[in-house]
């Protein structure tokens, strides 16, 4: 692949990661992910964000740099907007190739360079308002954006080209191939990246939604012509689109979420599924869109994305050994950790010889700020009256979502 020109002397480089490895060791990336880096050239040359040694990413970076006549040893400054190792894992090797490069990060970022990579020289800490003059009219400005995604995160702004280098903020899963800019992808491809940006947000960023809103506030007044994140598309035709999308995601936490219902279910021998079908019938009678995920068959990464965006949630699970169905307990725990707040929720399920999920369930959701409809449990196979009641609960949930 080659470097892409954003503007004169401003380039996007990227490594596509295509792997069965899990992102952060947790999240599947069946459609890959890109690690984007950027070059800004004045009289001095800066590289913004690095890669980890993952499916040949350093080699890709080296080749793309060579395509614009730059070697690693030509880099004067390495800006690390964020220290998570997907963007810094190769730092030790880079510094061996170019020991004179100065590393620039926030004060907290500098501490992480020391702790992760045992590098203690050639470090410069910057804060909001600080600048770096590259000569030839190129001045970089730094804006701290803590907790988007880690506490040390910052955004780099280059006003001459109007480019905002945002690292994780405004990023997405999904590899890019030979194109990087939003105007190079058709509407079907944009629909794909919208899904993968939501999943990326729900998996990686959602816990920090309040900080996303604060970071976006700090960008007011900038004449942004290009949003250049370190994962996913580079937005030059419609840079505000991804910013507005992220704001919408951030606000799902406290509403309004989408008027949709995410159904998460598990069933041991089909009785809970039979009851769920009656709930779905009720939801469909009210015409509310729904998505459905079976646990543990589907990875919680995908469950989380639909639960995060939907105003309503159905949790359908059998009682398992006096407690919750274990894969559902895990899904709820992930939703708690990722701040899937403010949902209207219906819990249903079959029990065998005795119930018992209720106590554990209520403790698990205590911090989630959910509005719970009356739950419905039944012994063994659902009776006709159980099914009628479940259908009514489906209608009730759907009406609550419509009126949210
Ligand atoms: Fe792409 Fe939080 O690292």
mmCIF file of C-alpha atoms and ligand atoms in Angstrom:
data_model
loop_
_atom_site.group_PDB
_atom_site.id
_atom_site.type_symbol
_atom_site.label_atom_id
_atom_site.label_comp_id
_atom_site.label_asym_id
_atom_site.label_seq_id
_atom_site.Cartn_x
_atom_site.Cartn_y
_atom_site.Cartn_z
ATOM 1 C CA UNK A 1 0.000 0.000 0.000
ATOM 2 C CA UNK A 2 1.018 3.603 -0.411
ATOM 3 C CA UNK A 3 0.915 6.821 1.553
ATOM 4 C CA UNK A 4 -2.092 9.031 0.814
ATOM 5 C CA UNK A 5 -1.762 12.798 0.533
ATOM 6 C CA UNK A 6 -4.147 14.730 2.767
ATOM 7 C CA UNK A 7 -2.687 18.075 1.846
ATOM 8 C CA UNK A 8 0.676 19.352 0.714
ATOM 9 C CA UNK A 9 3.214 17.908 3.179
ATOM 10 C CA UNK A 10 0.565 16.013 5.187
ATOM 11 C CA UNK A 11 0.262 12.272 4.570
ATOM 12 C CA UNK A 12 -1.729 9.308 5.857
ATOM 13 C CA UNK A 13 -0.001 5.960 6.223
ATOM 14 C CA UNK A 14 -1.784 2.842 7.358
ATOM 15 C CA UNK A 15 -1.232 -0.808 8.130
ATOM 16 C CA UNK A 16 -4.175 -3.144 7.631
ATOM 17 C CA UNK A 17 -4.347 -5.819 10.304
ATOM 18 C CA UNK A 18 -5.961 -9.055 9.145
ATOM 19 C CA UNK A 19 -5.837 -11.597 11.918
ATOM 20 C CA UNK A 20 -7.721 -14.057 14.079
ATOM 21 C CA UNK A 21 -6.114 -12.353 17.099
ATOM 22 C CA UNK A 22 -8.471 -10.454 19.357
ATOM 23 C CA UNK A 23 -8.202 -6.657 19.628
ATOM 24 C CA UNK A 24 -7.101 -5.808 23.174
ATOM 25 C CA UNK A 25 -7.084 -9.586 23.703
ATOM 26 C CA UNK A 26 -10.908 -9.465 23.982
ATOM 27 C CA UNK A 27 -12.670 -8.238 20.851
ATOM 28 C CA UNK A 28 -12.880 -10.155 17.565
ATOM 29 C CA UNK A 29 -11.953 -8.250 14.402
ATOM 30 C CA UNK A 30 -13.249 -10.520 11.629
ATOM 31 C CA UNK A 31 -13.096 -7.619 9.160
ATOM 32 C CA UNK A 32 -9.674 -6.461 10.337
ATOM 33 C CA UNK A 33 -8.625 -3.072 11.633
ATOM 34 C CA UNK A 34 -6.304 -0.376 10.328
ATOM 35 C CA UNK A 35 -3.534 1.276 12.287
ATOM 36 C CA UNK A 36 -3.179 4.755 10.821
ATOM 37 C CA UNK A 37 -0.134 6.973 11.234
ATOM 38 C CA UNK A 38 0.480 10.425 9.783
ATOM 39 C CA UNK A 39 3.410 12.464 8.537
ATOM 40 C CA UNK A 40 3.599 16.252 8.588
ATOM 41 C CA UNK A 41 6.601 17.826 6.897
ATOM 42 C CA UNK A 42 7.948 21.290 7.459
ATOM 43 C CA UNK A 43 11.643 21.935 7.737
ATOM 44 C CA UNK A 44 11.375 19.199 10.350
ATOM 45 C CA UNK A 45 9.487 15.955 9.882
ATOM 46 C CA UNK A 46 7.013 14.545 12.349
ATOM 47 C CA UNK A 47 5.416 11.098 12.550
ATOM 48 C CA UNK A 48 2.127 10.999 14.446
ATOM 49 C CA UNK A 49 1.320 7.678 16.126
ATOM 50 C CA UNK A 50 3.133 4.425 15.555
ATOM 51 C CA UNK A 51 2.089 0.764 15.286
ATOM 52 C CA UNK A 52 2.655 -2.458 17.161
ATOM 53 C CA UNK A 53 4.509 -5.336 15.538
ATOM 54 C CA UNK A 54 1.318 -7.036 14.374
ATOM 55 C CA UNK A 55 0.909 -8.865 11.039
ATOM 56 C CA UNK A 56 3.852 -6.973 9.560
ATOM 57 C CA UNK A 57 2.636 -3.463 10.399
ATOM 58 C CA UNK A 58 6.134 -1.931 10.872
ATOM 59 C CA UNK A 59 7.147 -3.199 7.420
ATOM 60 C CA UNK A 60 4.013 -1.671 5.879
ATOM 61 C CA UNK A 61 4.804 1.607 7.597
ATOM 62 C CA UNK A 62 8.417 1.523 6.397
ATOM 63 C CA UNK A 63 7.348 0.905 2.781
ATOM 64 C CA UNK A 64 4.756 3.677 2.787
ATOM 65 C CA UNK A 65 7.262 6.107 4.276
ATOM 66 C CA UNK A 66 9.785 5.114 1.617
ATOM 67 C CA UNK A 67 7.151 5.926 -1.016
ATOM 68 C CA UNK A 68 7.230 9.565 0.088
ATOM 69 C CA UNK A 69 11.013 9.600 0.380
ATOM 70 C CA UNK A 70 11.276 9.259 4.156
ATOM 71 C CA UNK A 71 13.195 6.706 6.230
ATOM 72 C CA UNK A 72 12.566 6.055 9.926
ATOM 73 C CA UNK A 73 15.902 7.766 10.588
ATOM 74 C CA UNK A 74 14.586 10.989 8.968
ATOM 75 C CA UNK A 75 11.871 11.486 11.604
ATOM 76 C CA UNK A 76 12.674 14.432 13.894
ATOM 77 C CA UNK A 77 9.670 14.122 16.199
ATOM 78 C CA UNK A 78 7.417 11.210 17.082
ATOM 79 C CA UNK A 79 4.092 12.386 18.484
ATOM 80 C CA UNK A 80 2.273 9.800 20.571
ATOM 81 C CA UNK A 81 -1.303 10.991 20.972
ATOM 82 C CA UNK A 82 -2.125 7.846 22.950
ATOM 83 C CA UNK A 83 0.089 5.217 24.517
ATOM 84 C CA UNK A 84 -1.979 2.062 24.122
ATOM 85 C CA UNK A 85 0.371 -0.465 22.524
ATOM 86 C CA UNK A 86 -1.635 -0.820 19.297
ATOM 87 C CA UNK A 87 -0.096 2.614 18.516
ATOM 88 C CA UNK A 88 3.188 2.310 20.381
ATOM 89 C CA UNK A 89 4.142 -1.369 20.641
ATOM 90 C CA UNK A 90 6.955 -0.959 18.119
ATOM 91 C CA UNK A 91 8.417 2.092 19.892
ATOM 92 C CA UNK A 92 11.525 0.338 21.250
ATOM 93 C CA UNK A 93 12.512 -0.909 17.783
ATOM 94 C CA UNK A 94 11.757 2.480 16.225
ATOM 95 C CA UNK A 95 14.030 4.228 18.722
ATOM 96 C CA UNK A 96 16.844 1.775 17.957
ATOM 97 C CA UNK A 97 16.582 2.805 14.293
ATOM 98 C CA UNK A 98 16.314 6.489 15.171
ATOM 99 C CA UNK A 99 17.681 7.285 18.646
ATOM 100 C CA UNK A 100 17.699 11.040 17.952
ATOM 101 C CA UNK A 101 13.924 11.326 17.435
ATOM 102 C CA UNK A 102 12.225 13.309 20.162
ATOM 103 C CA UNK A 103 9.079 11.710 21.593
ATOM 104 C CA UNK A 104 6.217 14.100 22.326
ATOM 105 C CA UNK A 105 3.240 13.170 24.510
ATOM 106 C CA UNK A 106 1.270 14.554 27.432
ATOM 107 C CA UNK A 107 2.892 14.395 30.878
ATOM 108 C CA UNK A 108 0.922 11.238 31.628
ATOM 109 C CA UNK A 109 1.920 9.892 28.229
ATOM 110 C CA UNK A 110 5.584 10.495 29.013
ATOM 111 C CA UNK A 111 5.173 8.491 32.218
ATOM 112 C CA UNK A 112 3.668 5.632 30.207
ATOM 113 C CA UNK A 113 6.576 5.736 27.729
ATOM 114 C CA UNK A 114 8.858 5.239 30.707
ATOM 115 C CA UNK A 115 6.817 2.442 32.271
ATOM 116 C CA UNK A 116 5.918 0.523 29.110
ATOM 117 C CA UNK A 117 9.153 0.957 27.148
ATOM 118 C CA UNK A 118 11.796 1.904 29.733
ATOM 119 C CA UNK A 119 12.766 4.937 27.654
ATOM 120 C CA UNK A 120 13.707 7.928 29.805
ATOM 121 C CA UNK A 121 15.530 10.322 27.447
ATOM 122 C CA UNK A 122 14.424 12.399 24.502
ATOM 123 C CA UNK A 123 10.936 12.898 25.930
ATOM 124 C CA UNK A 124 8.919 16.116 25.817
ATOM 125 C CA UNK A 125 5.677 16.577 27.753
ATOM 126 C CA UNK A 126 3.100 18.912 26.225
ATOM 127 C CA UNK A 127 -0.268 20.252 27.354
ATOM 128 C CA UNK A 128 -3.242 22.020 25.824
ATOM 129 C CA UNK A 129 -2.092 25.246 24.178
ATOM 130 C CA UNK A 130 1.455 24.072 23.524
ATOM 131 C CA UNK A 131 2.700 24.094 19.941
ATOM 132 C CA UNK A 132 5.471 22.553 17.880
ATOM 133 C CA UNK A 133 6.854 24.663 15.032
ATOM 134 C CA UNK A 134 8.108 22.446 12.201
ATOM 135 C CA UNK A 135 9.157 25.397 10.039
ATOM 136 C CA UNK A 136 7.824 26.205 6.552
ATOM 137 C CA UNK A 137 4.542 27.380 8.053
ATOM 138 C CA UNK A 138 3.669 24.104 9.757
ATOM 139 C CA UNK A 139 2.780 24.505 13.409
ATOM 140 C CA UNK A 140 1.207 21.683 15.382
ATOM 141 C CA UNK A 141 -1.103 22.442 18.310
ATOM 142 C CA UNK A 142 -1.813 20.020 21.141
ATOM 143 C CA UNK A 143 -5.183 19.537 22.823
ATOM 144 C CA UNK A 144 -5.454 17.211 25.803
ATOM 145 C CA UNK A 145 -8.395 14.814 25.465
ATOM 146 C CA UNK A 146 -8.140 12.680 28.595
ATOM 147 C CA UNK A 147 -9.878 9.305 28.623
ATOM 148 C CA UNK A 148 -10.533 9.180 24.914
ATOM 149 C CA UNK A 149 -9.369 6.483 25.339
ATOM 150 C CA UNK A 150 -6.775 6.424 28.161
ATOM 151 C CA UNK A 151 -6.072 9.259 30.625
ATOM 152 C CA UNK A 152 -2.966 10.432 28.745
ATOM 153 C CA UNK A 153 -4.687 10.912 25.383
ATOM 154 C CA UNK A 154 -4.330 14.081 23.333
ATOM 155 C CA UNK A 155 -5.343 15.348 19.900
ATOM 156 C CA UNK A 156 -2.943 17.106 17.513
ATOM 157 C CA UNK A 157 -4.211 19.938 15.309
ATOM 158 C CA UNK A 158 -2.512 21.237 12.150
ATOM 159 C CA UNK A 159 -4.277 24.472 11.162
ATOM 160 C CA UNK A 160 -2.608 25.092 7.780
ATOM 161 C CA UNK A 161 -4.259 21.985 6.325
ATOM 162 C CA UNK A 162 -7.134 21.940 8.826
ATOM 163 C CA UNK A 163 -6.274 18.378 9.843
ATOM 164 C CA UNK A 164 -7.180 16.972 13.243
ATOM 165 C CA UNK A 165 -5.184 13.920 14.303
ATOM 166 C CA UNK A 166 -7.424 12.231 16.857
ATOM 167 C CA UNK A 167 -6.004 8.741 17.493
ATOM 168 C CA UNK A 168 -8.770 6.509 18.958
ATOM 169 C CA UNK A 169 -11.427 9.231 18.863
ATOM 170 C CA UNK A 170 -13.596 8.939 15.730
ATOM 171 C CA UNK A 171 -12.061 5.557 14.895
ATOM 172 C CA UNK A 172 -13.561 2.312 13.638
ATOM 173 C CA UNK A 173 -12.833 -1.369 13.206
ATOM 174 C CA UNK A 174 -12.500 -2.608 9.619
ATOM 175 C CA UNK A 175 -9.470 -2.668 7.354
ATOM 176 C CA UNK A 176 -9.170 -0.119 4.549
ATOM 177 C CA UNK A 177 -7.271 -1.682 1.648
ATOM 178 C CA UNK A 178 -5.891 0.771 -0.889
ATOM 179 C CA UNK A 179 -8.257 3.620 0.010
ATOM 180 C CA UNK A 180 -8.443 5.706 3.176
ATOM 181 C CA UNK A 181 -10.688 8.737 2.502
ATOM 182 C CA UNK A 182 -14.442 8.860 3.151
ATOM 183 C CA UNK A 183 -15.099 10.056 -0.436
ATOM 184 C CA UNK A 184 -13.470 6.900 -1.853
ATOM 185 C CA UNK A 185 -16.084 4.540 -0.363
ATOM 186 C CA UNK A 186 -19.617 3.912 -1.634
ATOM 187 C CA UNK A 187 -22.784 3.921 0.444
ATOM 188 C CA UNK A 188 -22.706 0.149 1.108
ATOM 189 C CA UNK A 189 -19.134 0.447 2.352
ATOM 190 C CA UNK A 190 -20.103 3.405 4.526
ATOM 191 C CA UNK A 191 -22.916 1.303 6.012
ATOM 192 C CA UNK A 192 -20.305 -1.334 6.862
ATOM 193 C CA UNK A 193 -18.027 1.217 8.523
ATOM 194 C CA UNK A 194 -20.947 2.739 10.415
ATOM 195 C CA UNK A 195 -21.634 -0.696 11.943
ATOM 196 C CA UNK A 196 -17.975 -1.233 12.690
ATOM 197 C CA UNK A 197 -17.557 2.244 14.191
ATOM 198 C CA UNK A 198 -20.488 1.551 16.525
ATOM 199 C CA UNK A 199 -18.994 -1.808 17.530
ATOM 200 C CA UNK A 200 -15.591 -0.167 18.021
ATOM 201 C CA UNK A 201 -17.181 2.579 20.107
ATOM 202 C CA UNK A 202 -19.267 0.172 22.215
ATOM 203 C CA UNK A 203 -16.288 -2.136 22.784
ATOM 204 C CA UNK A 204 -13.472 0.363 23.290
ATOM 205 C CA UNK A 205 -14.749 3.859 24.041
ATOM 206 C CA UNK A 206 -18.237 3.592 25.569
ATOM 207 C CA UNK A 207 -17.088 3.639 29.198
ATOM 208 C CA UNK A 208 -15.652 7.088 28.521
ATOM 209 C CA UNK A 209 -18.644 8.685 26.788
ATOM 210 C CA UNK A 210 -18.703 11.666 29.108
ATOM 211 C CA UNK A 211 -15.116 12.404 28.094
ATOM 212 C CA UNK A 212 -15.988 12.089 24.402
ATOM 213 C CA UNK A 213 -18.515 14.897 24.836
ATOM 214 C CA UNK A 214 -15.915 17.021 26.657
ATOM 215 C CA UNK A 215 -13.313 16.404 23.936
ATOM 216 C CA UNK A 216 -15.750 17.380 21.169
ATOM 217 C CA UNK A 217 -16.528 20.589 23.063
ATOM 218 C CA UNK A 218 -12.827 21.468 22.966
ATOM 219 C CA UNK A 219 -12.887 21.286 19.154
ATOM 220 C CA UNK A 220 -15.454 24.070 18.792
ATOM 221 C CA UNK A 221 -14.110 26.937 16.734
ATOM 222 C CA UNK A 222 -11.542 24.888 14.795
ATOM 223 C CA UNK A 223 -11.917 25.084 11.009
ATOM 224 C CA UNK A 224 -11.671 21.312 10.578
ATOM 225 C CA UNK A 225 -11.183 20.146 7.002
ATOM 226 C CA UNK A 226 -10.068 16.607 7.773
ATOM 227 C CA UNK A 227 -10.567 14.243 10.721
ATOM 228 C CA UNK A 228 -7.672 11.795 10.779
ATOM 229 C CA UNK A 229 -8.108 9.029 13.379
ATOM 230 C CA UNK A 230 -5.673 6.199 13.963
ATOM 231 C CA UNK A 231 -8.223 3.492 13.109
ATOM 232 C CA UNK A 232 -10.568 3.486 10.118
ATOM 233 C CA UNK A 233 -11.623 6.068 7.560
ATOM 234 C CA UNK A 234 -10.037 9.493 7.139
ATOM 235 C CA UNK A 235 -12.834 12.047 6.821
ATOM 236 C CA UNK A 236 -12.106 14.858 4.354
ATOM 237 C CA UNK A 237 -15.389 15.188 2.402
ATOM 238 C CA UNK A 238 -17.587 15.294 5.480
ATOM 239 C CA UNK A 239 -15.419 15.632 8.594
ATOM 240 C CA UNK A 240 -18.289 16.661 10.842
ATOM 241 C CA UNK A 241 -20.167 13.441 10.064
ATOM 242 C CA UNK A 242 -17.946 11.230 12.204
ATOM 243 C CA UNK A 243 -17.808 13.824 14.999
ATOM 244 C CA UNK A 244 -21.604 14.007 15.089
ATOM 245 C CA UNK A 245 -21.814 10.217 14.961
ATOM 246 C CA UNK A 246 -19.533 9.924 17.978
ATOM 247 C CA UNK A 247 -21.592 12.501 19.856
ATOM 248 C CA UNK A 248 -24.725 10.475 19.095
ATOM 249 C CA UNK A 249 -23.015 7.353 20.428
ATOM 250 C CA UNK A 250 -21.864 9.192 23.552
ATOM 251 C CA UNK A 251 -25.421 10.293 24.255
ATOM 252 C CA UNK A 252 -26.858 6.761 23.942
ATOM 253 C CA UNK A 253 -25.677 6.292 27.495
ATOM 254 C CA UNK A 254 -28.248 8.726 28.859
ATOM 255 C CA UNK A 255 -30.709 8.740 25.978
ATOM 256 C CA UNK A 256 -32.093 9.232 23.516
ATOM 257 C CA UNK A 257 -31.022 5.865 22.180
ATOM 258 C CA UNK A 258 -32.408 4.404 18.953
ATOM 259 C CA UNK A 259 -36.042 3.304 19.120
ATOM 260 C CA UNK A 260 -35.032 -0.312 18.688
ATOM 261 C CA UNK A 261 -34.900 -3.427 20.851
ATOM 262 C CA UNK A 262 -31.824 -5.612 21.295
ATOM 263 C CA UNK A 263 -32.757 -9.185 22.153
ATOM 264 C CA UNK A 264 -30.118 -11.229 23.935
ATOM 265 C CA UNK A 265 -31.005 -14.830 24.580
ATOM 266 C CA UNK A 266 -29.757 -18.235 25.634
ATOM 267 C CA UNK A 267 -31.737 -21.446 25.887
ATOM 268 C CA UNK A 268 -30.726 -24.917 27.059
ATOM 269 C CA UNK A 269 -33.528 -27.072 25.616
ATOM 270 C CA UNK A 270 -35.746 -24.603 23.750
ATOM 271 C CA UNK A 271 -38.305 -23.606 26.403
ATOM 272 C CA UNK A 272 -36.903 -20.104 26.882
ATOM 273 C CA UNK A 273 -36.688 -19.702 23.106
ATOM 274 C CA UNK A 274 -40.365 -20.687 22.750
ATOM 275 C CA UNK A 275 -41.308 -18.016 25.274
ATOM 276 C CA UNK A 276 -39.055 -15.493 23.515
ATOM 277 C CA UNK A 277 -40.860 -16.121 20.226
ATOM 278 C CA UNK A 278 -44.070 -14.915 21.878
ATOM 279 C CA UNK A 279 -42.301 -11.750 23.071
ATOM 280 C CA UNK A 280 -41.003 -11.141 19.545
ATOM 281 C CA UNK A 281 -44.552 -11.522 18.208
ATOM 282 C CA UNK A 282 -45.669 -8.788 20.588
ATOM 283 C CA UNK A 283 -42.772 -6.508 19.574
ATOM 284 C CA UNK A 284 -43.583 -7.004 15.901
ATOM 285 C CA UNK A 285 -47.242 -6.169 16.492
ATOM 286 C CA UNK A 286 -46.049 -2.736 17.628
ATOM 287 C CA UNK A 287 -43.701 -2.387 14.632
ATOM 288 C CA UNK A 288 -40.511 -1.713 16.589
ATOM 289 C CA UNK A 289 -37.259 -2.870 14.886
ATOM 290 C CA UNK A 290 -35.280 -5.496 16.787
ATOM 291 C CA UNK A 291 -31.923 -7.231 16.630
ATOM 292 C CA UNK A 292 -31.175 -10.617 18.145
ATOM 293 C CA UNK A 293 -28.064 -12.309 19.523
ATOM 294 C CA UNK A 294 -27.712 -15.732 21.074
ATOM 295 C CA UNK A 295 -25.187 -16.200 23.859
ATOM 296 C CA UNK A 296 -22.698 -17.780 24.076
ATOM 297 C CA UNK A 297 -22.930 -18.590 20.353
ATOM 298 C CA UNK A 298 -22.304 -14.969 19.338
ATOM 299 C CA UNK A 299 -19.416 -12.978 20.729
ATOM 300 C CA UNK A 300 -20.354 -10.369 23.298
ATOM 301 C CA UNK A 301 -18.594 -7.731 21.136
ATOM 302 C CA UNK A 302 -21.556 -7.786 18.712
ATOM 303 C CA UNK A 303 -24.126 -8.079 21.524
ATOM 304 C CA UNK A 304 -22.680 -4.980 23.134
ATOM 305 C CA UNK A 305 -22.974 -2.870 19.973
ATOM 306 C CA UNK A 306 -26.713 -3.505 19.552
ATOM 307 C CA UNK A 307 -27.465 -3.248 23.278
ATOM 308 C CA UNK A 308 -25.580 0.059 23.462
ATOM 309 C CA UNK A 309 -27.542 1.724 20.683
ATOM 310 C CA UNK A 310 -31.042 0.376 21.511
ATOM 311 C CA UNK A 311 -33.535 1.974 23.887
ATOM 312 C CA UNK A 312 -35.009 -1.444 24.754
ATOM 313 C CA UNK A 313 -33.412 -4.740 25.718
ATOM 314 C CA UNK A 314 -34.855 -8.231 26.172
ATOM 315 C CA UNK A 315 -32.841 -10.668 28.258
ATOM 316 C CA UNK A 316 -34.143 -14.203 27.788
ATOM 317 C CA UNK A 317 -32.357 -16.886 29.789
ATOM 318 C CA UNK A 318 -33.101 -20.093 31.642
ATOM 319 C CA UNK A 319 -32.259 -20.511 35.290
ATOM 320 C CA UNK A 320 -29.033 -22.500 35.544
ATOM 321 C CA UNK A 321 -28.195 -24.281 38.812
ATOM 322 C CA UNK A 322 -30.229 -21.830 40.941
ATOM 323 C CA UNK A 323 -28.694 -18.795 39.251
ATOM 324 C CA UNK A 324 -28.387 -16.943 35.930
ATOM 325 C CA UNK A 325 -27.459 -18.737 32.710
ATOM 326 C CA UNK A 326 -23.666 -18.180 32.894
ATOM 327 C CA UNK A 327 -23.174 -16.706 29.383
ATOM 328 C CA UNK A 328 -25.909 -14.153 30.159
ATOM 329 C CA UNK A 329 -24.235 -13.301 33.472
ATOM 330 C CA UNK A 330 -21.077 -12.553 31.463
ATOM 331 C CA UNK A 331 -22.980 -10.441 28.915
ATOM 332 C CA UNK A 332 -24.588 -8.406 31.709
ATOM 333 C CA UNK A 333 -21.229 -7.950 33.411
ATOM 334 C CA UNK A 334 -19.725 -6.629 30.141
ATOM 335 C CA UNK A 335 -22.711 -4.259 29.748
ATOM 336 C CA UNK A 336 -22.087 -2.988 33.286
ATOM 337 C CA UNK A 337 -18.384 -2.432 32.607
ATOM 338 C CA UNK A 338 -19.141 -0.646 29.328
ATOM 339 C CA UNK A 339 -21.841 1.614 30.796
ATOM 340 C CA UNK A 340 -24.835 0.328 28.846
ATOM 341 C CA UNK A 341 -27.067 2.604 30.891
ATOM 342 C CA UNK A 342 -30.595 3.931 30.661
ATOM 343 C CA UNK A 343 -32.324 1.010 28.924
ATOM 344 C CA UNK A 344 -35.871 -0.267 29.328
ATOM 345 C CA UNK A 345 -35.445 -3.981 29.950
ATOM 346 C CA UNK A 346 -37.614 -7.088 29.985
ATOM 347 C CA UNK A 347 -36.226 -10.280 31.534
ATOM 348 C CA UNK A 348 -37.879 -13.610 30.819
ATOM 349 C CA UNK A 349 -36.942 -17.255 31.165
ATOM 350 C CA UNK A 350 -37.806 -20.835 31.953
ATOM 351 C CA UNK A 351 -36.737 -22.701 35.067
ATOM 352 C CA UNK A 352 -36.465 -26.451 35.604
ATOM 353 C CA UNK A 353 -36.904 -27.577 39.176
ATOM 354 C CA UNK A 354 -36.726 -24.196 40.877
ATOM 355 C CA UNK A 355 -36.153 -20.543 39.907
ATOM 356 C CA UNK A 356 -33.314 -18.505 41.360
ATOM 357 C CA UNK A 357 -31.905 -16.143 38.722
ATOM 358 C CA UNK A 358 -33.779 -13.137 40.170
ATOM 359 C CA UNK A 359 -31.551 -12.417 43.150
ATOM 360 C CA UNK A 360 -28.306 -12.664 41.209
ATOM 361 C CA UNK A 361 -29.781 -10.689 38.298
ATOM 362 C CA UNK A 362 -30.988 -7.814 40.459
ATOM 363 C CA UNK A 363 -27.576 -7.496 42.090
ATOM 364 C CA UNK A 364 -25.869 -7.576 38.680
ATOM 365 C CA UNK A 365 -27.937 -4.721 37.236
ATOM 366 C CA UNK A 366 -28.009 -2.549 40.361
ATOM 367 C CA UNK A 367 -25.715 0.139 38.874
ATOM 368 C CA UNK A 368 -27.118 0.125 35.350
ATOM 369 C CA UNK A 369 -29.896 2.733 35.707
ATOM 370 C CA UNK A 370 -32.261 0.440 33.815
ATOM 371 C CA UNK A 371 -36.051 0.680 33.850
ATOM 372 C CA UNK A 372 -37.196 -2.894 34.382
ATOM 373 C CA UNK A 373 -40.572 -4.142 33.191
ATOM 374 C CA UNK A 374 -42.113 -6.873 35.329
ATOM 375 C CA UNK A 375 -40.129 -10.019 34.558
ATOM 376 C CA UNK A 376 -41.788 -13.259 33.525
ATOM 377 C CA UNK A 377 -40.562 -16.704 34.528
ATOM 378 C CA UNK A 378 -42.270 -20.046 34.106
ATOM 379 C CA UNK A 379 -41.672 -23.700 34.936
ATOM 380 C CA UNK A 380 -40.548 -25.924 32.074
ATOM 381 C CA UNK A 381 -42.414 -25.392 28.806
ATOM 382 C CA UNK A 382 -44.533 -22.235 28.597
ATOM 383 C CA UNK A 383 -48.305 -22.773 28.778
ATOM 384 C CA UNK A 384 -50.767 -21.024 26.474
ATOM 385 C CA UNK A 385 -51.446 -18.462 29.182
ATOM 386 C CA UNK A 386 -47.681 -17.951 29.659
ATOM 387 C CA UNK A 387 -47.345 -17.326 25.931
ATOM 388 C CA UNK A 388 -50.207 -14.843 25.929
ATOM 389 C CA UNK A 389 -48.599 -13.009 28.846
ATOM 390 C CA UNK A 390 -45.202 -13.004 27.123
ATOM 391 C CA UNK A 391 -46.708 -11.588 23.940
ATOM 392 C CA UNK A 392 -48.304 -8.830 26.010
ATOM 393 C CA UNK A 393 -44.931 -8.078 27.656
ATOM 394 C CA UNK A 394 -43.396 -7.781 24.202
ATOM 395 C CA UNK A 395 -46.053 -5.240 23.236
ATOM 396 C CA UNK A 396 -45.525 -3.374 26.506
ATOM 397 C CA UNK A 397 -41.766 -3.132 25.944
ATOM 398 C CA UNK A 398 -42.220 -2.012 22.345
ATOM 399 C CA UNK A 399 -44.659 0.715 23.380
ATOM 400 C CA UNK A 400 -42.234 1.911 26.069
ATOM 401 C CA UNK A 401 -39.460 2.119 23.446
ATOM 402 C CA UNK A 402 -41.693 4.038 21.030
ATOM 403 C CA UNK A 403 -42.530 6.536 23.764
ATOM 404 C CA UNK A 404 -38.952 6.846 25.098
HETATM 405 FE FE1 LIG B 1 -6.196 2.339 19.390
HETATM 406 FE FE2 LIG B 1 -6.791 2.874 22.771
HETATM 407 O O1 LIG B 1 -5.822 2.343 21.228
#
